[in-house]
Amino acid sequence: MTSTLIRLLIIALALCANAGVVSAQTSNSLPPDTVVILAPLHGLHEREPAFSYDDLRGILDAADPDVLLVETRPDELSGFTETPGRPEYPAIIWPWLEQRTILVEAMEPGGEIFAAMTEAASARYTRFSTEQPAASARTDALQRSLTQALLRHWRHPADVHDALTRDLMQAAVLSERALGGPGDDEGQAAWDGYMIARAREVIARNPGRRIVILASYRNLRAFREGLAGERRLIDAEPWLRTLPFPDMEGRNRD
């Protein structure tokens, strides 16, 4: 066999291998007419090598949504502005959207509704920290410990969507109430309820389309429960485990 023929065979084998990768990635796309909730980590993307900003971008590419629901106010979406507390939007999501023409809907309230909800929540937290400083300090310590536990638990983006993460977040909510927390359960329920109602509305208006809902890991449980019974909703965790992420063990951790 001549050296030229050997080189041609090597090239042909490489092309076949690449074709197999493309096919595998395509097969991992979400089916049409489905709804999936993906949970960004806000600032923790910068501390969690198992779910980086690049991973979030790759997941959005793989999901290839027709409709994207974002956890922002309408004015933040329309201007692609800074989103305090949610750095994944200017870092990844806004640039990703600038390269696409898809339907995007904001889920958070805007205008007077936003002002009324946030002012009430701020007043409750201020009153809590002033009137119960010891309980407030315990709540802050609990949140720091919970964050460290989650960062140790997560070894794959799918882990962020698992039952343990949801249970830990629910435990944090219940513990804050037990500590005499700011009594924000009604306010948080109203906030989550507003976003879930927006999601249901968008789902109903877009039959046959692939819909991705971006709801942070903190709100994932509320969204899953709020959208329970939605026939098009699928669980993100098993789908994410099919995606070809790099070896997590090789990524540097703090």
Tab-separated table of C-alpha atoms in Angstrom:
chain	number	residue	atom	x	y	z
A	1	MET	CA	0.000	0.000	0.000
A	2	THR	CA	1.489	3.331	-1.034
A	3	SER	CA	2.068	6.147	1.406
A	4	THR	CA	-0.378	8.324	-0.549
A	5	LEU	CA	-3.123	5.721	-0.182
A	6	ILE	CA	-2.407	5.387	3.531
A	7	ARG	CA	-2.735	9.163	3.960
A	8	LEU	CA	-6.045	9.138	2.094
A	9	LEU	CA	-7.354	6.352	4.318
A	10	ILE	CA	-6.352	8.282	7.448
A	11	ILE	CA	-8.146	11.372	6.181
A	12	ALA	CA	-11.243	9.328	5.341
A	13	LEU	CA	-11.295	7.759	8.812
A	14	ALA	CA	-10.953	11.189	10.436
A	15	LEU	CA	-13.860	12.521	8.404
A	16	CYS	CA	-16.007	9.557	9.427
A	17	ALA	CA	-15.142	10.123	13.079
A	18	ASN	CA	-16.077	13.783	12.859
A	19	ALA	CA	-19.323	12.896	11.141
A	20	GLY	CA	-20.119	10.565	14.016
A	21	VAL	CA	-19.559	13.380	16.539
A	22	VAL	CA	-21.881	15.713	14.649
A	23	SER	CA	-24.529	13.006	14.454
A	24	ALA	CA	-24.275	12.300	18.168
A	25	GLN	CA	-24.588	15.975	19.036
A	26	THR	CA	-27.596	16.349	16.766
A	27	SER	CA	-29.295	13.353	18.350
A	28	ASN	CA	-28.881	15.017	21.754
A	29	SER	CA	-31.053	17.964	20.723
A	30	LEU	CA	-34.342	18.355	22.538
A	31	PRO	CA	-37.389	16.991	20.728
A	32	PRO	CA	-39.780	19.533	19.222
A	33	ASP	CA	-42.897	20.514	21.167
A	34	THR	CA	-41.166	20.131	24.536
A	35	VAL	CA	-40.633	22.427	27.504
A	36	VAL	CA	-37.548	22.182	29.701
A	37	ILE	CA	-36.400	24.191	32.729
A	38	LEU	CA	-32.677	24.959	32.857
A	39	ALA	CA	-31.142	26.316	36.048
A	40	PRO	CA	-28.308	28.845	35.768
A	41	LEU	CA	-26.137	29.437	38.842
A	42	HIS	CA	-25.906	33.232	38.755
A	43	GLY	CA	-22.489	34.210	40.174
A	44	LEU	CA	-21.675	30.628	41.164
A	45	HIS	CA	-20.830	29.854	37.531
A	46	GLU	CA	-17.553	31.643	38.259
A	47	ARG	CA	-16.835	29.293	41.184
A	48	GLU	CA	-18.169	26.006	39.798
A	49	PRO	CA	-15.912	24.430	37.146
A	50	ALA	CA	-18.479	21.680	36.560
A	51	PHE	CA	-20.981	24.258	35.246
A	52	SER	CA	-19.115	27.174	33.723
A	53	TYR	CA	-20.407	29.991	31.564
A	54	ASP	CA	-19.096	28.059	28.562
A	55	ASP	CA	-21.125	25.036	29.667
A	56	LEU	CA	-24.237	27.181	29.877
A	57	ARG	CA	-23.628	28.435	26.352
A	58	GLY	CA	-23.123	24.872	25.123
A	59	ILE	CA	-26.365	23.742	26.754
A	60	LEU	CA	-28.288	26.542	25.070
A	61	ASP	CA	-26.734	25.564	21.744
A	62	ALA	CA	-27.763	21.938	22.279
A	63	ALA	CA	-31.278	22.848	23.402
A	64	ASP	CA	-31.751	25.037	20.310
A	65	PRO	CA	-34.988	26.614	21.574
A	66	ASP	CA	-37.663	28.222	19.447
A	67	VAL	CA	-38.754	30.182	22.518
A	68	LEU	CA	-36.631	31.283	25.493
A	69	LEU	CA	-38.074	32.520	28.783
A	70	VAL	CA	-35.659	34.549	30.882
A	71	GLU	CA	-35.616	35.425	34.570
A	72	THR	CA	-35.388	39.181	33.986
A	73	ARG	CA	-37.575	42.262	33.846
A	74	PRO	CA	-38.965	43.339	30.458
A	75	ASP	CA	-36.768	46.466	30.390
A	76	GLU	CA	-33.615	44.426	31.090
A	77	LEU	CA	-34.479	42.144	28.203
A	78	SER	CA	-35.370	44.899	25.752
A	79	GLY	CA	-32.115	46.762	26.384
A	80	PHE	CA	-29.840	43.776	27.059
A	81	THR	CA	-28.796	45.712	30.157
A	82	GLU	CA	-26.882	44.722	33.266
A	83	THR	CA	-28.811	42.326	35.499
A	84	PRO	CA	-27.686	42.729	39.138
A	85	GLY	CA	-27.315	39.365	40.841
A	86	ARG	CA	-27.607	37.485	37.546
A	87	PRO	CA	-24.247	37.943	35.785
A	88	GLU	CA	-24.922	35.078	33.368
A	89	TYR	CA	-27.109	37.392	31.283
A	90	PRO	CA	-24.520	39.988	30.199
A	91	ALA	CA	-21.787	37.323	30.259
A	92	ILE	CA	-23.470	34.676	28.103
A	93	ILE	CA	-27.172	34.972	27.408
A	94	TRP	CA	-27.349	38.450	25.873
A	95	PRO	CA	-24.433	37.781	23.460
A	96	TRP	CA	-25.961	34.385	22.634
A	97	LEU	CA	-29.292	36.005	21.778
A	98	GLU	CA	-27.654	38.689	19.649
A	99	GLN	CA	-26.613	35.921	17.238
A	100	ARG	CA	-30.128	34.477	16.907
A	101	THR	CA	-33.659	35.390	15.935
A	102	ILE	CA	-35.932	33.573	18.362
A	103	LEU	CA	-38.877	34.544	20.526
A	104	VAL	CA	-37.702	35.707	23.959
A	105	GLU	CA	-40.043	36.517	26.843
A	106	ALA	CA	-39.265	38.094	30.235
A	107	MET	CA	-40.856	36.415	33.252
A	108	GLU	CA	-40.163	38.897	36.046
A	109	PRO	CA	-42.565	41.759	36.633
A	110	GLY	CA	-41.685	45.264	35.572
A	111	GLY	CA	-42.808	48.781	36.343
A	112	GLU	CA	-45.052	49.386	39.349
A	113	ILE	CA	-45.511	45.675	40.109
A	114	PHE	CA	-41.746	45.174	40.339
A	115	ALA	CA	-41.342	48.264	42.525
A	116	ALA	CA	-44.108	47.208	44.923
A	117	MET	CA	-42.805	43.641	45.294
A	118	THR	CA	-39.155	44.579	45.779
A	119	GLU	CA	-39.895	47.430	48.192
A	120	ALA	CA	-41.980	45.123	50.368
A	121	ALA	CA	-39.278	42.434	50.345
A	122	SER	CA	-36.554	44.963	51.182
A	123	ALA	CA	-38.573	46.267	54.112
A	124	ARG	CA	-39.061	42.743	55.483
A	125	TYR	CA	-35.351	41.914	55.283
A	126	THR	CA	-34.364	45.214	56.856
A	127	ARG	CA	-36.785	44.665	59.720
A	128	PHE	CA	-35.547	41.094	60.206
A	129	SER	CA	-31.857	42.036	60.347
A	130	THR	CA	-32.577	44.949	62.696
A	131	GLU	CA	-34.978	43.231	65.069
A	132	GLN	CA	-33.411	39.749	65.049
A	133	PRO	CA	-29.688	40.168	64.354
A	134	ALA	CA	-28.730	36.741	65.775
A	135	ALA	CA	-31.267	34.913	63.610
A	136	SER	CA	-30.218	37.002	60.611
A	137	ALA	CA	-26.564	36.035	61.164
A	138	ARG	CA	-27.521	32.356	61.425
A	139	THR	CA	-29.475	32.639	58.179
A	140	ASP	CA	-26.447	34.142	56.415
A	141	ALA	CA	-24.182	31.396	57.814
A	142	LEU	CA	-26.637	28.749	56.680
A	143	GLN	CA	-26.613	30.157	53.152
A	144	ARG	CA	-22.808	30.148	53.045
A	145	SER	CA	-22.666	26.543	54.269
A	146	LEU	CA	-25.330	25.494	51.787
A	147	THR	CA	-23.413	27.099	48.945
A	148	GLN	CA	-20.244	25.243	49.903
A	149	ALA	CA	-22.157	21.952	50.120
A	150	LEU	CA	-23.660	22.447	46.681
A	151	LEU	CA	-20.340	23.404	45.129
A	152	ARG	CA	-18.909	20.129	46.449
A	153	HIS	CA	-21.908	18.129	45.260
A	154	TRP	CA	-22.023	19.463	41.699
A	155	ARG	CA	-19.795	17.522	39.319
A	156	HIS	CA	-21.894	17.910	36.162
A	157	PRO	CA	-24.503	20.454	34.982
A	158	ALA	CA	-27.118	17.717	35.420
A	159	ASP	CA	-26.365	17.636	39.160
A	160	VAL	CA	-27.676	21.199	39.482
A	161	HIS	CA	-31.037	19.843	38.311
A	162	ASP	CA	-31.179	16.812	40.604
A	163	ALA	CA	-33.402	16.029	43.582
A	164	LEU	CA	-30.628	16.625	46.130
A	165	THR	CA	-30.115	20.206	44.959
A	166	ARG	CA	-33.846	20.884	45.080
A	167	ASP	CA	-34.139	19.299	48.544
A	168	LEU	CA	-31.232	21.329	49.925
A	169	MET	CA	-32.747	24.552	48.642
A	170	GLN	CA	-36.106	23.612	50.185
A	171	ALA	CA	-34.352	22.800	53.474
A	172	ALA	CA	-32.794	26.253	53.423
A	173	VAL	CA	-36.212	27.866	52.989
A	174	LEU	CA	-37.713	25.857	55.854
A	175	SER	CA	-34.703	26.540	58.094
A	176	GLU	CA	-34.969	30.278	57.511
A	177	ARG	CA	-38.612	30.174	58.558
A	178	ALA	CA	-37.731	28.134	61.650
A	179	LEU	CA	-35.107	30.723	62.614
A	180	GLY	CA	-37.791	33.368	62.576
A	181	GLY	CA	-36.729	34.562	59.147
A	182	PRO	CA	-38.060	37.602	57.371
A	183	GLY	CA	-41.424	35.954	56.728
A	184	ASP	CA	-40.942	36.335	53.020
A	185	ASP	CA	-42.789	33.125	52.133
A	186	GLU	CA	-45.858	35.035	50.984
A	187	GLY	CA	-43.789	37.566	49.058
A	188	GLN	CA	-41.636	34.876	47.464
A	189	ALA	CA	-44.712	32.859	46.576
A	190	ALA	CA	-46.208	35.900	44.865
A	191	TRP	CA	-42.957	36.527	42.961
A	192	ASP	CA	-42.622	32.905	41.866
A	193	GLY	CA	-46.313	32.767	41.072
A	194	TYR	CA	-46.021	35.758	38.756
A	195	MET	CA	-43.162	34.151	36.809
A	196	ILE	CA	-44.841	30.753	36.638
A	197	ALA	CA	-48.036	32.332	35.359
A	198	ARG	CA	-46.003	34.089	32.663
A	199	ALA	CA	-44.398	30.764	31.738
A	200	ARG	CA	-47.763	29.030	31.477
A	201	GLU	CA	-49.068	31.826	29.303
A	202	VAL	CA	-46.115	31.605	26.906
A	203	ILE	CA	-46.336	27.806	26.750
A	204	ALA	CA	-50.025	27.987	25.875
A	205	ARG	CA	-49.357	30.554	23.129
A	206	ASN	CA	-46.626	28.475	21.487
A	207	PRO	CA	-47.862	24.948	20.702
A	208	GLY	CA	-45.465	22.779	18.755
A	209	ARG	CA	-42.429	24.892	19.676
A	210	ARG	CA	-39.385	23.898	21.711
A	211	ILE	CA	-39.388	26.094	24.834
A	212	VAL	CA	-36.532	26.617	27.298
A	213	ILE	CA	-37.228	28.279	30.642
A	214	LEU	CA	-34.244	29.764	32.468
A	215	ALA	CA	-35.031	29.626	36.194
A	216	SER	CA	-32.156	29.696	38.656
A	217	TYR	CA	-31.242	26.743	40.832
A	218	ARG	CA	-32.897	28.600	43.717
A	219	ASN	CA	-36.247	28.696	41.921
A	220	LEU	CA	-36.091	25.335	40.152
A	221	ARG	CA	-38.291	23.521	42.664
A	222	ALA	CA	-40.952	26.249	42.550
A	223	PHE	CA	-41.056	26.131	38.751
A	224	ARG	CA	-41.235	22.341	38.609
A	225	GLU	CA	-44.102	22.315	41.098
A	226	GLY	CA	-45.824	25.286	39.488
A	227	LEU	CA	-45.715	23.687	36.039
A	228	ALA	CA	-46.654	20.215	37.259
A	229	GLY	CA	-49.207	18.701	34.930
A	230	GLU	CA	-47.870	20.523	31.885
A	231	ARG	CA	-47.792	17.633	29.406
A	232	ARG	CA	-44.927	19.106	27.356
A	233	LEU	CA	-42.568	19.525	30.332
A	234	ILE	CA	-39.592	17.147	30.445
A	235	ASP	CA	-36.975	16.630	33.149
A	236	ALA	CA	-33.717	18.408	32.304
A	237	GLU	CA	-31.463	16.114	34.370
A	238	PRO	CA	-31.490	12.950	32.196
A	239	TRP	CA	-31.249	14.985	29.004
A	240	LEU	CA	-28.229	16.924	30.297
A	241	ARG	CA	-26.469	13.641	31.121
A	242	THR	CA	-26.584	12.725	27.419
A	243	LEU	CA	-24.577	15.792	26.389
A	244	PRO	CA	-20.865	15.324	25.621
A	245	PHE	CA	-19.336	17.468	28.360
A	246	PRO	CA	-15.556	17.291	28.874
A	247	ASP	CA	-14.228	15.129	31.693
A	248	MET	CA	-15.260	16.863	34.900
A	249	GLU	CA	-12.532	15.211	36.924
A	250	GLY	CA	-9.938	17.084	34.890
A	251	ARG	CA	-11.308	20.519	35.716
A	252	ASN	CA	-9.593	22.543	38.393
A	253	ARG	CA	-11.519	23.129	41.613
A	254	ASP	CA	-10.805	25.448	44.536
